[in-house]
Amino acid sequence: MSAEIVGRTSRRKKMQSMSPARSAGLLIALMFTGSTLLTPLYGLYRREFGFSEITLTLVYAANVIGNLGALIFFGRLSDQIGRRAASLPAIAVAAIATLVFLFARDVVWLFVGRILSALAIGVAAAAATAWIAELVPGDDKPRASALATTANFIGIGIGPLVAGVLAQYAPAPLHTSYVVYFVLLALTAWRVALLDETVQRPVTRFREISFRPRLGVPRAIRKQFIAPALSAFATFALIGYYAALAPTLLSEDLGVTSPAIAGIVVAELFFVAAVSVVATHTLRSRTAMLMGLALLVPSLACLLLAQSFESLALLIVGTTIGGGASALGYRGSLQVVNGIAPEDQRAEVIASYMIV
């Protein structure tokens, strides 16, 4: 009986100790929610501001400017000043980006908002992913990778779902979702401010902080780094297509113009991915990566057939398969990177992985 009590106490303590890691996961989820909040709104913006499909693609691609800037110049910032000290300013920048979208008057505002949002996501994601790896009890890197990956996918899925439904049924379709997101950012900042710092000797003087660009993959792990980096590249190519152009495929090829349906279809990819991460947590990282790459082929085939035959059913099937491919490719590759990264360069190595 005493052993049973001890066991329950141990499990309860473990669950309590995981709470800070989940809070860091919440930060990842919320930041990535902002990355897809625009996805079901692009069609409305095109009608409102009168820009072309090429401009729409460029607005989405502006994300790369902010993201690369964040990861190249600030990717190892949290290794130096601490996870919390890097995350809170990133949340503030995300709030500024949200205000830019809220008061947007033409397409230039969308470019600025996307760049600022990506800058914030790049800094916060690198810091929070490393934070999770340090907050998870013991040395459980697979659990840390699964938590970070699941939080990422849930956040990306919530963005289009919330924005699409609010655009369809709430007043001010180009404004309401940003008000909601701004409030959530404020609440998350409060929670993050309470988390324990895990960097043991953070830099306290500004002049001691290095912003020198550095990819940050130590020579000793570069060969091991190539495979997960390429796997992530292929995975995020599919994710990027959905986040940018899936609503266009729905409206122009399938005749579905509802922002809510567009948001639901895009959210399906990421929610399936989140479930798949949990369901396949026992798979070895290499197996997960290979399976993810293999599933990309039928997923893309279904997308092409859906466009050719104007079939929503085929699109849904392809999206489901793509969700599984995204989960396996991302979780497996991130797990490898988390495992091979030196402790004092973890955020730097993760930032390099995200650059790819």
Coordinates of N, CA, C and O in Angstrom, one line a residue, residues 26 35 46 50 75 82 104 130 139 145 152 162 175 189 205-206 208 214 228 243 250 288 307 316 327 331 356:
L26 N 2.9 26.5 -24.4 CA 1.8 27.5 -24.7 C 2.4 28.6 -25.5 O 1.8 29.2 -26.4
S35 N 1.2 33.1 -37.0 CA 1.7 32.9 -38.3 C 0.7 32.5 -39.3 O 0.9 32.7 -40.5
R46 N -7.5 40.5 -50.5 CA -7.4 40.7 -52.0 C -8.5 41.6 -52.5 O -8.3 42.5 -53.3
G50 N -7.2 45.0 -53.4 CA -7.1 44.9 -54.8 C -5.7 44.5 -55.3 O -5.2 45.0 -56.2
G75 N 19.1 34.2 -33.1 CA 18.9 32.7 -32.8 C 19.5 32.3 -31.5 O 19.0 31.4 -30.8
G82 N 19.1 34.6 -21.5 CA 18.1 33.8 -20.8 C 16.9 33.6 -21.6 O 16.6 34.4 -22.5
A104 N -4.4 47.9 -40.6 CA -3.9 47.9 -41.9 C -4.8 48.7 -42.9 O -6.0 48.6 -42.9
A130 N 14.1 25.5 -26.8 CA 15.2 25.2 -25.9 C 14.8 25.1 -24.5 O 15.2 24.3 -23.7
D139 N 16.3 13.8 -18.6 CA 16.9 14.0 -19.9 C 16.0 13.4 -21.0 O 16.5 12.8 -21.9
S145 N 10.7 17.0 -27.4 CA 10.5 17.2 -28.9 C 9.0 17.1 -29.2 O 8.5 17.9 -30.0
N152 N 3.5 23.5 -31.5 CA 3.7 24.2 -32.8 C 2.5 23.9 -33.7 O 1.8 24.8 -34.2
V162 N -9.7 29.8 -36.0 CA -10.3 31.0 -35.3 C -10.6 32.1 -36.3 O -11.7 32.7 -36.3
H175 N -10.8 42.4 -38.5 CA -10.3 43.0 -37.3 C -10.5 42.2 -36.0 O -9.6 42.2 -35.1
A189 N 2.1 36.5 -22.0 CA 3.2 37.2 -21.4 C 3.3 37.2 -19.9 O 4.3 37.0 -19.3
R205 N 24.8 42.6 -19.2 CA 25.1 43.9 -19.8 C 24.9 43.8 -21.4 O 25.4 42.9 -22.0
F206 N 24.3 44.8 -21.9 CA 23.9 44.9 -23.3 C 25.2 44.7 -24.2 O 25.2 44.0 -25.2
E208 N 27.7 43.1 -23.8 CA 28.3 41.8 -23.8 C 27.5 40.8 -24.7 O 28.0 39.7 -24.9
R214 N 25.8 33.7 -36.9 CA 26.5 32.5 -36.9 C 25.4 31.4 -37.0 O 24.4 31.4 -36.3
P228 N 18.1 15.5 -40.6 CA 16.9 16.1 -40.0 C 16.6 17.5 -40.7 O 15.5 17.9 -40.8
A243 N -0.5 27.0 -45.7 CA -0.6 28.3 -45.0 C -0.8 29.5 -45.9 O -1.4 30.5 -45.6
L250 N -9.1 26.4 -52.9 CA -10.5 26.2 -52.6 C -11.4 27.2 -53.3 O -12.4 26.7 -53.9
A288 N 10.6 7.8 -38.1 CA 9.6 8.9 -38.2 C 9.9 9.8 -39.4 O 9.0 10.1 -40.2
Q307 N -7.3 19.3 -57.4 CA -7.4 20.5 -58.3 C -7.9 20.1 -59.7 O -8.7 20.8 -60.3
I316 N -9.5 16.8 -48.9 CA -9.5 16.4 -47.5 C -8.7 15.2 -47.2 O -7.9 15.1 -46.2
A327 N 3.7 15.7 -39.3 CA 4.0 15.4 -37.9 C 5.2 14.5 -37.8 O 6.1 14.8 -37.0
R331 N 8.5 16.1 -36.1 CA 8.8 15.5 -34.8 C 10.1 14.7 -34.8 O 11.0 14.9 -34.0
V356 N 16.8 26.3 -42.0 CA 16.7 25.4 -43.1 C 15.2 25.2 -43.5 O 14.8 25.2 -44.6

